[in-house]
PDB file of C-alpha atoms in Angstrom:
ATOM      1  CA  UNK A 267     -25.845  10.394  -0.477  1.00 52.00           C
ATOM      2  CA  UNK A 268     -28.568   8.667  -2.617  1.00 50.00           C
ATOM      3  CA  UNK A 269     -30.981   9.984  -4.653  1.00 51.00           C
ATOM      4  CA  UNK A 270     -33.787  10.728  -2.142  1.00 42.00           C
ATOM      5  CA  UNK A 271     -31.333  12.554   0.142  1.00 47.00           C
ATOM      6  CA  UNK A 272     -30.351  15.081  -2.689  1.00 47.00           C
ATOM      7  CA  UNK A 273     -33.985  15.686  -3.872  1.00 42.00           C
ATOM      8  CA  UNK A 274     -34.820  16.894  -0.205  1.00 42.00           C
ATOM      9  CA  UNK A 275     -31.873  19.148   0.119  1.00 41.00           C
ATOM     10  CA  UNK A 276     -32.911  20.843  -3.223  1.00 42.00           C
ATOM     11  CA  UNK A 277     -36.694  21.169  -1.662  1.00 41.00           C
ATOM     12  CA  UNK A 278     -35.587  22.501   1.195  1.00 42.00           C
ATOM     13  CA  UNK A 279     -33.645  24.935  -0.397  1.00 46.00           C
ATOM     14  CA  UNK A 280     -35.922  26.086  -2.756  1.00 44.00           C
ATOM     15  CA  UNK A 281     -38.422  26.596  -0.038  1.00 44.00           C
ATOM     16  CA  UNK A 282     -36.109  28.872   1.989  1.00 46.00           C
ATOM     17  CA  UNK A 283     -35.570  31.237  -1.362  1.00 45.00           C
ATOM     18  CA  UNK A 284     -39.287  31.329  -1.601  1.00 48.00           C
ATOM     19  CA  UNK A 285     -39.688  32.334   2.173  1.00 52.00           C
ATOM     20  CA  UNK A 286     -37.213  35.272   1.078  1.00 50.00           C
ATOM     21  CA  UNK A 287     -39.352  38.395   0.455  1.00 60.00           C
ATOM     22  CA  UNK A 288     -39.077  40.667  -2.789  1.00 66.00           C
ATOM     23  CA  UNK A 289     -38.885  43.683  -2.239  1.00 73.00           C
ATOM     24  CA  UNK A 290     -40.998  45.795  -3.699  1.00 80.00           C
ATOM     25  CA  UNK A 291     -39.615  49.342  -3.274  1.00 88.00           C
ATOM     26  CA  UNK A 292     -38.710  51.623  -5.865  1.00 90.00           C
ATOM     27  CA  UNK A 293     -38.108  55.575  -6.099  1.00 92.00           C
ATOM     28  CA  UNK A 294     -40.278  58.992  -7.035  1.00 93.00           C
ATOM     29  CA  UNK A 295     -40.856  59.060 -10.735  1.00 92.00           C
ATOM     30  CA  UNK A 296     -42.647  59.900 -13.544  1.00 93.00           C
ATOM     31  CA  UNK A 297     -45.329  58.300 -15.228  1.00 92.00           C
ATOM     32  CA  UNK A 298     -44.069  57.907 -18.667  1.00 91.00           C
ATOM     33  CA  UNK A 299     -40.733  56.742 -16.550  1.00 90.00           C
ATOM     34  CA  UNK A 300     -42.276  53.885 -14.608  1.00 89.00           C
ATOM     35  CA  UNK A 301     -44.363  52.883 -17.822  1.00 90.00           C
ATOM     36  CA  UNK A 302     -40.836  52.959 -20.288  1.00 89.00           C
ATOM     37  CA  UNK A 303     -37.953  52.433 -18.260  1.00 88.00           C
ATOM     38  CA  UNK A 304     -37.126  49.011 -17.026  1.00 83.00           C
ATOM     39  CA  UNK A 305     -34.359  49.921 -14.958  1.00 85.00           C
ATOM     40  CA  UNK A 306     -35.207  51.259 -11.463  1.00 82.00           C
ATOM     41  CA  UNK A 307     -32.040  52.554 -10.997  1.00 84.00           C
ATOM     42  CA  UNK A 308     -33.116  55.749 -13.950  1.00 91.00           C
ATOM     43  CA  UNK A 309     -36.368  56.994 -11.870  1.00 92.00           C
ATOM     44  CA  UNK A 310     -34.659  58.984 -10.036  1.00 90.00           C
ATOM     45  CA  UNK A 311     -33.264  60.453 -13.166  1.00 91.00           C
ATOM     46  CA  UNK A 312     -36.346  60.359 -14.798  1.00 91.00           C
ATOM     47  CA  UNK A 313     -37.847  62.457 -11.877  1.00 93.00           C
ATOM     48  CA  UNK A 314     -34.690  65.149 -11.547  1.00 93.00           C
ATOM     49  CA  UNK A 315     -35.426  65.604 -15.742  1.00 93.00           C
ATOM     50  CA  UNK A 316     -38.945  66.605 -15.756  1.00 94.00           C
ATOM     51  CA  UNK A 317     -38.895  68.509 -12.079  1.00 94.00           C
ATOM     52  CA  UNK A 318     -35.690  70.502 -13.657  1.00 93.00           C
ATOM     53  CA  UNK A 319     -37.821  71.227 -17.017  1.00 93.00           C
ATOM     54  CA  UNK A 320     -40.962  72.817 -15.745  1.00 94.00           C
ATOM     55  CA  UNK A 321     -39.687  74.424 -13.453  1.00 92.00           C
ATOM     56  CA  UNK A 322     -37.129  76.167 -16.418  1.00 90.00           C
ATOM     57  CA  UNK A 323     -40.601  76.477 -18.384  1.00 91.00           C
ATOM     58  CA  UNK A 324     -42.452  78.809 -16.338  1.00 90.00           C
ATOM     59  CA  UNK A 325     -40.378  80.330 -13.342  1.00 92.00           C
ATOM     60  CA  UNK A 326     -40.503  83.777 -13.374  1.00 89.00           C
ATOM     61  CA  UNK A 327     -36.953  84.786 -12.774  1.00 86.00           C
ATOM     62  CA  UNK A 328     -37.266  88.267 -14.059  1.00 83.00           C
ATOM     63  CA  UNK A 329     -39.823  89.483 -12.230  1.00 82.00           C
ATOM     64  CA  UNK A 330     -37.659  88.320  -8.823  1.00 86.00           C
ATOM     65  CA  UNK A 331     -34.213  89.583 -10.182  1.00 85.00           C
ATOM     66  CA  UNK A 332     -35.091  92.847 -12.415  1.00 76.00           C
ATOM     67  CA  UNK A 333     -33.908  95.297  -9.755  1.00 73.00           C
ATOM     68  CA  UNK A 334     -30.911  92.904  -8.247  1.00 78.00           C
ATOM     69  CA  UNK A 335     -27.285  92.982  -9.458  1.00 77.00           C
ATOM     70  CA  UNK A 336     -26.097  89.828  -8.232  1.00 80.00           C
ATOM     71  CA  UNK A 337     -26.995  86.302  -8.638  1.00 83.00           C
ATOM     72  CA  UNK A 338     -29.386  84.380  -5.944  1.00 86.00           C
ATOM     73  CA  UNK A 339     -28.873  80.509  -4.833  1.00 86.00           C
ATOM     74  CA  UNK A 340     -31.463  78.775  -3.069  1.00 91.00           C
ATOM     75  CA  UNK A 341     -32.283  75.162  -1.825  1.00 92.00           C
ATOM     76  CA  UNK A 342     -35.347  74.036  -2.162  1.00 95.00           C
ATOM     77  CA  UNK A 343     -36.709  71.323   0.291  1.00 96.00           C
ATOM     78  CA  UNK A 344     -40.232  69.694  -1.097  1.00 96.00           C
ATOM     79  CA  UNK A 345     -42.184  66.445  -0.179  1.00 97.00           C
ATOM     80  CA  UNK A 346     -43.830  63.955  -3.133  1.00 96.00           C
ATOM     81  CA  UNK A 347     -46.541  62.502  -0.800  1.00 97.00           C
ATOM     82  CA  UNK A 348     -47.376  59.369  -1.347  1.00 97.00           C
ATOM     83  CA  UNK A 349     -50.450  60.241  -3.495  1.00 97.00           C
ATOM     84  CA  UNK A 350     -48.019  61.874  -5.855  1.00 96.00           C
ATOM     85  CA  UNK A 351     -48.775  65.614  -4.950  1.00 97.00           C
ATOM     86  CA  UNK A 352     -45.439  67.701  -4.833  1.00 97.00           C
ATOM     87  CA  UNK A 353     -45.336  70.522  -2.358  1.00 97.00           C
ATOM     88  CA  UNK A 354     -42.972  72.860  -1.626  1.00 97.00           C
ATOM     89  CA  UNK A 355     -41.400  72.664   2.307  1.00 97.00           C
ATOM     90  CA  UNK A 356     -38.941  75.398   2.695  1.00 95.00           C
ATOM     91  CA  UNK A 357     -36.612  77.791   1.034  1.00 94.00           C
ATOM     92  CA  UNK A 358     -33.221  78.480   2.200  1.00 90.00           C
ATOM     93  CA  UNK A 359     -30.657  80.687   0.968  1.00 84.00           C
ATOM     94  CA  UNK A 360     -27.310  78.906   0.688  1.00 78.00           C
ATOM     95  CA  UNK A 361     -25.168  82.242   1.102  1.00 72.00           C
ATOM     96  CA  UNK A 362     -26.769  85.279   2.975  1.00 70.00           C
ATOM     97  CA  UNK A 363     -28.461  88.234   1.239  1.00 72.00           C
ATOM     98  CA  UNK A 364     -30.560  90.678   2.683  1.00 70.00           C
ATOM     99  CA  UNK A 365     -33.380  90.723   1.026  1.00 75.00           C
ATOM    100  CA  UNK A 366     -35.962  88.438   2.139  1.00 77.00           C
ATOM    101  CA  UNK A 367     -38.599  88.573   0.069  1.00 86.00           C
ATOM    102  CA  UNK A 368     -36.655  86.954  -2.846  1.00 89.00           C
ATOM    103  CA  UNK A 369     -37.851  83.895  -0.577  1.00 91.00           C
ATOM    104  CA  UNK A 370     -41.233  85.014  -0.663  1.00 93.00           C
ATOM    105  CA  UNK A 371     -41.525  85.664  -4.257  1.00 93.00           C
ATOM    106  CA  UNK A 372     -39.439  82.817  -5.632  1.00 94.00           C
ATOM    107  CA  UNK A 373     -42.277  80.204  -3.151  1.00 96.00           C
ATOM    108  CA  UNK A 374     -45.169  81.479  -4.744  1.00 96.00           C
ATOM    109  CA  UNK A 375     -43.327  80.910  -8.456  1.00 95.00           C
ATOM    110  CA  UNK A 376     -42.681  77.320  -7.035  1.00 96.00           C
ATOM    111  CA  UNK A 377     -46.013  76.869  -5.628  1.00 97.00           C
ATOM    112  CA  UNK A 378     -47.658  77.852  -9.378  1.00 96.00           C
ATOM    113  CA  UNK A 379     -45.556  75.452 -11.043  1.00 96.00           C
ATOM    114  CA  UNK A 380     -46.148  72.473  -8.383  1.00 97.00           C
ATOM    115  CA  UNK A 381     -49.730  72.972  -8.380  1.00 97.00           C
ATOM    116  CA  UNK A 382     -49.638  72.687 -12.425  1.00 96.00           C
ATOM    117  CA  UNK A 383     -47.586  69.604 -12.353  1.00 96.00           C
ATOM    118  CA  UNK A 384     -50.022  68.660  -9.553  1.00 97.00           C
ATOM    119  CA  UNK A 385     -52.615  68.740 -12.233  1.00 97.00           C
ATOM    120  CA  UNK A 386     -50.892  66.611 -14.847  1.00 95.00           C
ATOM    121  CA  UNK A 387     -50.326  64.005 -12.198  1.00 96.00           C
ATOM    122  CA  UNK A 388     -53.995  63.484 -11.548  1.00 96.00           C
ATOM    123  CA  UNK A 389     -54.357  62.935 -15.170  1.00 95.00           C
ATOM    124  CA  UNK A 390     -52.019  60.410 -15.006  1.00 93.00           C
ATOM    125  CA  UNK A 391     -49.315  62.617 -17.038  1.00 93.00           C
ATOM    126  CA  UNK A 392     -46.795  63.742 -14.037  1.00 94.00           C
ATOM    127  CA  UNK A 393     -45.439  62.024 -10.983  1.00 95.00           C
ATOM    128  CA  UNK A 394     -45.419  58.553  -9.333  1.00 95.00           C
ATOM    129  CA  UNK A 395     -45.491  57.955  -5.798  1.00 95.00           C
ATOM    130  CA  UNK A 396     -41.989  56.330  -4.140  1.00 94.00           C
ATOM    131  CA  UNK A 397     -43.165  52.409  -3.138  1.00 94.00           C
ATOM    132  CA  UNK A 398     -41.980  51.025   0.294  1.00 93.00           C
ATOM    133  CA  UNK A 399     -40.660  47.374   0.292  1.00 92.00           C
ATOM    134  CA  UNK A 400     -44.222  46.198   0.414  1.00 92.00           C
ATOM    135  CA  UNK A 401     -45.185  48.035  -2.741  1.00 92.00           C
ATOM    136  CA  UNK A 402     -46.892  50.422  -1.038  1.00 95.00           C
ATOM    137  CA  UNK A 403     -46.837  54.515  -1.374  1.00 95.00           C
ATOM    138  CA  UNK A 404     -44.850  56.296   0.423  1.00 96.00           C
ATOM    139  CA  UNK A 405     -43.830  60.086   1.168  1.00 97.00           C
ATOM    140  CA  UNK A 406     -40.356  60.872  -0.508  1.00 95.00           C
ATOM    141  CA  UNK A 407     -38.200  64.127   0.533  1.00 95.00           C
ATOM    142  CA  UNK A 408     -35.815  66.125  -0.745  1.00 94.00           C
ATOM    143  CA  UNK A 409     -34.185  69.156  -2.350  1.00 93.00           C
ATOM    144  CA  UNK A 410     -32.854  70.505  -5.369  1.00 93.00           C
ATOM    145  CA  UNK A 411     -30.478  74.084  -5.405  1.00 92.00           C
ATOM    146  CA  UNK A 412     -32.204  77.009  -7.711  1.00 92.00           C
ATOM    147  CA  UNK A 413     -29.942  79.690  -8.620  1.00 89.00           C
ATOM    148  CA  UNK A 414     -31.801  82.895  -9.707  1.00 88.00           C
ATOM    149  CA  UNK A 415     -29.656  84.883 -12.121  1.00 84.00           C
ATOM    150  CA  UNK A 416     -29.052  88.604 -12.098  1.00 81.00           C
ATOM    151  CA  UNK A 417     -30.969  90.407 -15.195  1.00 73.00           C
ATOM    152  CA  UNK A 418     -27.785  93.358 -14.483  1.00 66.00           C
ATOM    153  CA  UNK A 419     -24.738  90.659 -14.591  1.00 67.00           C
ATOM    154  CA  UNK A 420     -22.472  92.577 -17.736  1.00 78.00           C
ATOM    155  CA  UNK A 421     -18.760  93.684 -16.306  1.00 82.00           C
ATOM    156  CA  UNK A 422     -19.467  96.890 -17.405  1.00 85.00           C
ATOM    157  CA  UNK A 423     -22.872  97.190 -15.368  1.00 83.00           C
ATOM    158  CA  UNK A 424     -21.266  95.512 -12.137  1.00 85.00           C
ATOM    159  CA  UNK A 425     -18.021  97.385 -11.878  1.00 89.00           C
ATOM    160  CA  UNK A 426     -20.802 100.653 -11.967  1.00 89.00           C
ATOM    161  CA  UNK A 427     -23.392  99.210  -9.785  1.00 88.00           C
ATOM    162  CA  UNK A 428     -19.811  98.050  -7.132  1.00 92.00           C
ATOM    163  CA  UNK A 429     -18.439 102.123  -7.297  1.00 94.00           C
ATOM    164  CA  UNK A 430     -22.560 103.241  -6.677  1.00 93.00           C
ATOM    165  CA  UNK A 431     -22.754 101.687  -3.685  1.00 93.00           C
ATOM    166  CA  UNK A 432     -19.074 102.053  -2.094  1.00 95.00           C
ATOM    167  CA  UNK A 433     -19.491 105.707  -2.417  1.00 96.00           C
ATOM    168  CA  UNK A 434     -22.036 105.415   0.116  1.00 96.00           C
ATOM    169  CA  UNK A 435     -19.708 104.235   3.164  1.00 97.00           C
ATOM    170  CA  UNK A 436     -16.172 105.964   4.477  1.00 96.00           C
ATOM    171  CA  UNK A 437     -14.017 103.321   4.108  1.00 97.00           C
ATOM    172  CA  UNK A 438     -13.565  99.800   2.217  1.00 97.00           C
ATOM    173  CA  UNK A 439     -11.610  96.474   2.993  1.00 98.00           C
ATOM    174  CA  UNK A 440      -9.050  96.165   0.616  1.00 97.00           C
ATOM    175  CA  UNK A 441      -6.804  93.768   2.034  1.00 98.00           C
ATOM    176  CA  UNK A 442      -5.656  91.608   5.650  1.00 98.00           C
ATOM    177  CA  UNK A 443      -2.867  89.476   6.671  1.00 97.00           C
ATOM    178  CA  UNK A 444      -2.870  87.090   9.803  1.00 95.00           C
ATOM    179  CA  UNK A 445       0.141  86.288  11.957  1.00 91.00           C
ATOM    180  CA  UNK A 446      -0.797  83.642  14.337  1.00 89.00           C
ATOM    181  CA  UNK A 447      -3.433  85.059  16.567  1.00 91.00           C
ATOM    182  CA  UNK A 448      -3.009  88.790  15.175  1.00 96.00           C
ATOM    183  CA  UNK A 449      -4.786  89.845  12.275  1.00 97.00           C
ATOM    184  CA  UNK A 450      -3.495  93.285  10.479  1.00 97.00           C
ATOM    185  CA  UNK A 451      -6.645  94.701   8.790  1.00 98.00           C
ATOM    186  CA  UNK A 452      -6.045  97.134   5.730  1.00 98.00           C
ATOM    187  CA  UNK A 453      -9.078  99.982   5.108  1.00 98.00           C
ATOM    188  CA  UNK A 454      -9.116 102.506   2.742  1.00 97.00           C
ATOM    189  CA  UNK A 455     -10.975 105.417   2.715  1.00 96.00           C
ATOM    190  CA  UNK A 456     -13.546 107.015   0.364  1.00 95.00           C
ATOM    191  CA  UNK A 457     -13.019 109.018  -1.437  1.00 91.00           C
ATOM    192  CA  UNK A 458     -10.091 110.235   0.095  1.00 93.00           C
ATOM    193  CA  UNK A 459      -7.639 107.402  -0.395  1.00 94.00           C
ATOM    194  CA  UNK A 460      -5.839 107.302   3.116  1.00 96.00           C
ATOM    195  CA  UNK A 461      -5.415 104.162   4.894  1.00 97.00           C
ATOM    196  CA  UNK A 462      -6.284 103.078   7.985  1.00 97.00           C
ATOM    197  CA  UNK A 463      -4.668  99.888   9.549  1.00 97.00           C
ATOM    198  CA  UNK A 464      -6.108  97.501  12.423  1.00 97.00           C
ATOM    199  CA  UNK A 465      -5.592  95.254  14.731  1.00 97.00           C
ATOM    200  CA  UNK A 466      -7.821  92.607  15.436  1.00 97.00           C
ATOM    201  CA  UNK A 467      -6.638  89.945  18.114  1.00 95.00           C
ATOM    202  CA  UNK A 468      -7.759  86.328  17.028  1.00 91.00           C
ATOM    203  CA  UNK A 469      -8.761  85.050  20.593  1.00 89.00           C
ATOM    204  CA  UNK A 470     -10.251  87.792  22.461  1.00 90.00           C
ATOM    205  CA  UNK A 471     -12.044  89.656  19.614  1.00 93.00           C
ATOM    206  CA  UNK A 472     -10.490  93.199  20.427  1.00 93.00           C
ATOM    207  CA  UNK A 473      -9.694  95.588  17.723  1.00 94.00           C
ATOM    208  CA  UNK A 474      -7.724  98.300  17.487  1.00 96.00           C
ATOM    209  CA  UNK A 475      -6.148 100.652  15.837  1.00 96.00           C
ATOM    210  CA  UNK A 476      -2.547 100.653  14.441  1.00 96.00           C
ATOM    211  CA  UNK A 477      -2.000 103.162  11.856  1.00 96.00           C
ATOM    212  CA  UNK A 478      -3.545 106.359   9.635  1.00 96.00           C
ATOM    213  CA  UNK A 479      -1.282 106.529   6.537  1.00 97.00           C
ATOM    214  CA  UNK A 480      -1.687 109.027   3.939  1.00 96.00           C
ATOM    215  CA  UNK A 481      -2.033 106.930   0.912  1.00 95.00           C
ATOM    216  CA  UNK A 482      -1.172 103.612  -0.186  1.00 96.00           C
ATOM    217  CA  UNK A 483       2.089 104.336  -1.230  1.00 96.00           C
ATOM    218  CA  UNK A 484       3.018 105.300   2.667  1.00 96.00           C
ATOM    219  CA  UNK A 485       1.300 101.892   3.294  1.00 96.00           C
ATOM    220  CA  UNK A 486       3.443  99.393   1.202  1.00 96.00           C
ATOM    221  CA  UNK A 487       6.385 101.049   3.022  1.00 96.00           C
ATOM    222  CA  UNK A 488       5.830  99.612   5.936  1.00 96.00           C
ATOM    223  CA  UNK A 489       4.041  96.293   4.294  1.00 96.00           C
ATOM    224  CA  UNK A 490       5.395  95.691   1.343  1.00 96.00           C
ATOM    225  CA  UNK A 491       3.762  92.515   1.417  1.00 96.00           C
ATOM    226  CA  UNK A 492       0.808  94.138   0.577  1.00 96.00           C
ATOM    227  CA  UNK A 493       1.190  95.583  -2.688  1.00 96.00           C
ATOM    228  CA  UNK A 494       3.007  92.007  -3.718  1.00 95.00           C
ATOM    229  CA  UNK A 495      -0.065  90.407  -2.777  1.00 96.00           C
ATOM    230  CA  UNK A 496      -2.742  93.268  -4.664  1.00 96.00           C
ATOM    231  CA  UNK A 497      -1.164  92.773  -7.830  1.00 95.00           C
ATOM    232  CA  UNK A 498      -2.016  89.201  -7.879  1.00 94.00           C
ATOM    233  CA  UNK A 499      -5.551  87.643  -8.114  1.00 92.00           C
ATOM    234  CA  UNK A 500      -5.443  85.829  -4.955  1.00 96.00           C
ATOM    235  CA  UNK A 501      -5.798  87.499  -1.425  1.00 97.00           C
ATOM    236  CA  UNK A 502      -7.386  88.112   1.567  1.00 97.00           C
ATOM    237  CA  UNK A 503      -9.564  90.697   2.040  1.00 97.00           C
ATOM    238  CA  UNK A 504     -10.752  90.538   5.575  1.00 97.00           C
ATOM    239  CA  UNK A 505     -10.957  88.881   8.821  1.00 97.00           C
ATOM    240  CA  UNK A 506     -14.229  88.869  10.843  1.00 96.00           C
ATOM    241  CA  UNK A 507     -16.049  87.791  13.753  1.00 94.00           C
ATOM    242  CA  UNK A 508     -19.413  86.609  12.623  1.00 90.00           C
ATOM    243  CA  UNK A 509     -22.743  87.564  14.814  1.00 86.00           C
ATOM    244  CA  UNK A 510     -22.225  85.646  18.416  1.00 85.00           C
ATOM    245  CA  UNK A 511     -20.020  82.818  16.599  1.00 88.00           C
ATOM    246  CA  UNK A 512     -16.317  82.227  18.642  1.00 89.00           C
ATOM    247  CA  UNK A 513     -14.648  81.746  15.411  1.00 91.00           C
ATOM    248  CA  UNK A 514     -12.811  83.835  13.214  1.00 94.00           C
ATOM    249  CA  UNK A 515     -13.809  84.370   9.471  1.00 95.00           C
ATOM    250  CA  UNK A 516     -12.086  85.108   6.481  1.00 96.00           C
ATOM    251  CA  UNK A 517     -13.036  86.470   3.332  1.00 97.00           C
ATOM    252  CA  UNK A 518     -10.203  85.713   0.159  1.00 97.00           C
ATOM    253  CA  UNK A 519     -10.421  86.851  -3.285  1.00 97.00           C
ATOM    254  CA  UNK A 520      -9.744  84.171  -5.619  1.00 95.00           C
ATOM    255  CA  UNK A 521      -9.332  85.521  -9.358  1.00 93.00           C
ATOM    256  CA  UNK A 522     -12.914  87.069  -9.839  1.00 89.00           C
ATOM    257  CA  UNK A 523     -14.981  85.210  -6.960  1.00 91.00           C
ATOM    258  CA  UNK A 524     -14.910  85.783  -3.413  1.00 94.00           C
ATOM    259  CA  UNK A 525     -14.698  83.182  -1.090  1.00 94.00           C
ATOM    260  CA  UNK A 526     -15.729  82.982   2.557  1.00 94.00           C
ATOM    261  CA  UNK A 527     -14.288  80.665   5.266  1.00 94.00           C
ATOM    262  CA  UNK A 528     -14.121  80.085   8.887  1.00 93.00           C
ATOM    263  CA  UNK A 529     -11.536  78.749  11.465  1.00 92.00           C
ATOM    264  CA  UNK A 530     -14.108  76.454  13.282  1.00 90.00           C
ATOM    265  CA  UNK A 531     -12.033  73.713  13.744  1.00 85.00           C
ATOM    266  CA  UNK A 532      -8.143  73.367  13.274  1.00 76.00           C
ATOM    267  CA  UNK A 533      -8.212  73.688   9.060  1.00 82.00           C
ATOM    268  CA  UNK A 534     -10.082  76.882   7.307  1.00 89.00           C
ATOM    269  CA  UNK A 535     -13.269  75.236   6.487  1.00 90.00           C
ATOM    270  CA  UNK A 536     -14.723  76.794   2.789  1.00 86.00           C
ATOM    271  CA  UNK A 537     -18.355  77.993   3.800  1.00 82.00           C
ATOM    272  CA  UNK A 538     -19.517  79.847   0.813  1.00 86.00           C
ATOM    273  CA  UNK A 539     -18.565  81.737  -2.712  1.00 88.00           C
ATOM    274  CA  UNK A 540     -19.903  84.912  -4.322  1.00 89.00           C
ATOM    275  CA  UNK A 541     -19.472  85.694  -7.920  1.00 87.00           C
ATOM    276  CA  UNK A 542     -17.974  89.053  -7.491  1.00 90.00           C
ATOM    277  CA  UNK A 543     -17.601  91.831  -5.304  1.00 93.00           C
ATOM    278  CA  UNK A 544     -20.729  93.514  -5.952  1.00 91.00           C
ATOM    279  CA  UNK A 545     -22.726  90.046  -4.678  1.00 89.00           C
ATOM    280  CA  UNK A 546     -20.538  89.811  -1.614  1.00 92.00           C
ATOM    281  CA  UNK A 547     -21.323  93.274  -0.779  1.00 92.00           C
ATOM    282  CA  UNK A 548     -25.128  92.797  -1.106  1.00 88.00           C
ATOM    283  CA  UNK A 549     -24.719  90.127   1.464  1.00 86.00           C
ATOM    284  CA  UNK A 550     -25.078  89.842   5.367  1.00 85.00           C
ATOM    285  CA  UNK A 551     -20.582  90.645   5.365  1.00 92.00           C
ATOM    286  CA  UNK A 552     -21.406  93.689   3.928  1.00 93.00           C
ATOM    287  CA  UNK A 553     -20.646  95.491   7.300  1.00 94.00           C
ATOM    288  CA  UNK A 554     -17.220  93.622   7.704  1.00 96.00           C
ATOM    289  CA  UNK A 555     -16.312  95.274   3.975  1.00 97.00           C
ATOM    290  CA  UNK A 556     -17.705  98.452   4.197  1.00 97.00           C
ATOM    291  CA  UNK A 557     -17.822 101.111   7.045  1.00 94.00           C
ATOM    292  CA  UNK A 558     -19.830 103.835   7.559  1.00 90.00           C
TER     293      UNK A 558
END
């Protein structure tokens, strides 16, 4: 190949890397981030860090929690439009409590603090718009989880609050065993002590009853398994059909939290985890634990 030859080849090539585009894109960030940071790969980071520290600045999670005894987690999905304005999309409750207007209350907190970083944006002091491959601006969606902490979270205060309100029902879950399609549900009454034992069949839904026994003494009898498994920190406390669902649930007590699964498909599948007993009884299983 002589010289001529090899100088074309390297022309040619060099014209198909220059036909190549560049891409352009790059994440949401911050201002000071896309001014400092040379390394695209950190806006992201960059944009998680300040997000995280105003909202910690001026959320007002004490005047949402005062008068609840159990912790709160949300997720929080929000759109960065490609101006840069940060807006807040929807609120969801990752484990079920009643109470609604938690929702309400924490969106206008979130709305107060977006519209203030909103502000420092325009002033060139808060967010940067995503880029598309072309450089140009471009919406970017997401979501980050908020947990809202109970101002009423001491031992002392939730073992009290957790007796308050099981006074108010007849009888409590205190423990359940499943043998293949049978599940043996354990209740015991308030204040009376007596337990009553179901039935609850795992494919047609039908419950029923087994036993009264006089105390749990008269109980452990017959399932001994039971007081083995109450003097440990890991049980199960109920099983449960859930709304119009076709699948059992189960509720376990592992050491202090409280755990609930479902039998969906062929393995238990983990769907959510309280803190303690008084959170899981705040929550939509609160009729599954306690009867009236």
């Amino acid at each position: 190949m002589n010289r001529l030859q090899q100088l074309i080849i390297i022309l040619l090539s060099l014209a198909g890397f220059a036909q190549t585009p560049v891409s352009k894109s790059s994440p949401a960030t911050t201002s000071f981030c896309e001014k400092n940071v040379t390394n695209k790969q950190e806006y992201t980071a960059c944009f998680n860090e300040f997000l995280n520290k105003e909202i910690r600045k001026s959320f007002n999670m004490e005047g949402i929690m005062k008068d609840i005894p159990y912790n709160i987690k949300l997720n929080v999905a929000f759109t960065l439009d490609s101006t840069a304005m940060l807006f807040v999309d929807k609120i969801v409750m990752t484990r079920h409590h009643a109470d609604s207007s938690i929702i309400t209350k924490s969106r206008i907190e979130l709305d107060k603090i977006f519209n203030r970083i909103n502000e420092k944006t325009k002033n060139g002091e808060g967010f940067v718009a995503a880029k598309d491959k072309n450089g140009n601006p471009k919406a970017y969606k997401a979501y980050f989880p908020l947990t809202l902490a109970s101002e009423n979270s001491s031992p002392t205060q939730t073992k009290i609050l957790t007796t308050e309100l099981e006074n108010k029902f007849k009888e409590k879950a205190i423990y359940a065993k499943r043998d293949g399609d049978v599940c043996i549900l354990f209740y015991e009454a308030i204040p009376s002590k007596s337990i009553a034992v179901y039935q609850l069949n795992a494919t047609n839904k039908e419950q029923s009853l087994v036993k009264n026994y006089a105390d749990y003494n008269a109980v452990i009898k017959d399932y001994p398994e039971m007081d083995l498994a109450l003097k440990g920190s890991n049980y199960t406390l109920c099983y449960f059909f859930y709304k119009e669902y076709n699948y059992l649930y189960e509720i376990e007590k592992v050491d202090e939290e409280y755990h609930v699964a479902h039998y969906k498909y062929k393995s238990k599948q983990k769907n959510m985890i309280f803190e303690n007993l008084l959170s899981i009884y705040h929550s939509y299983f609160q009729e599954f634990l306690l009867r009236k």
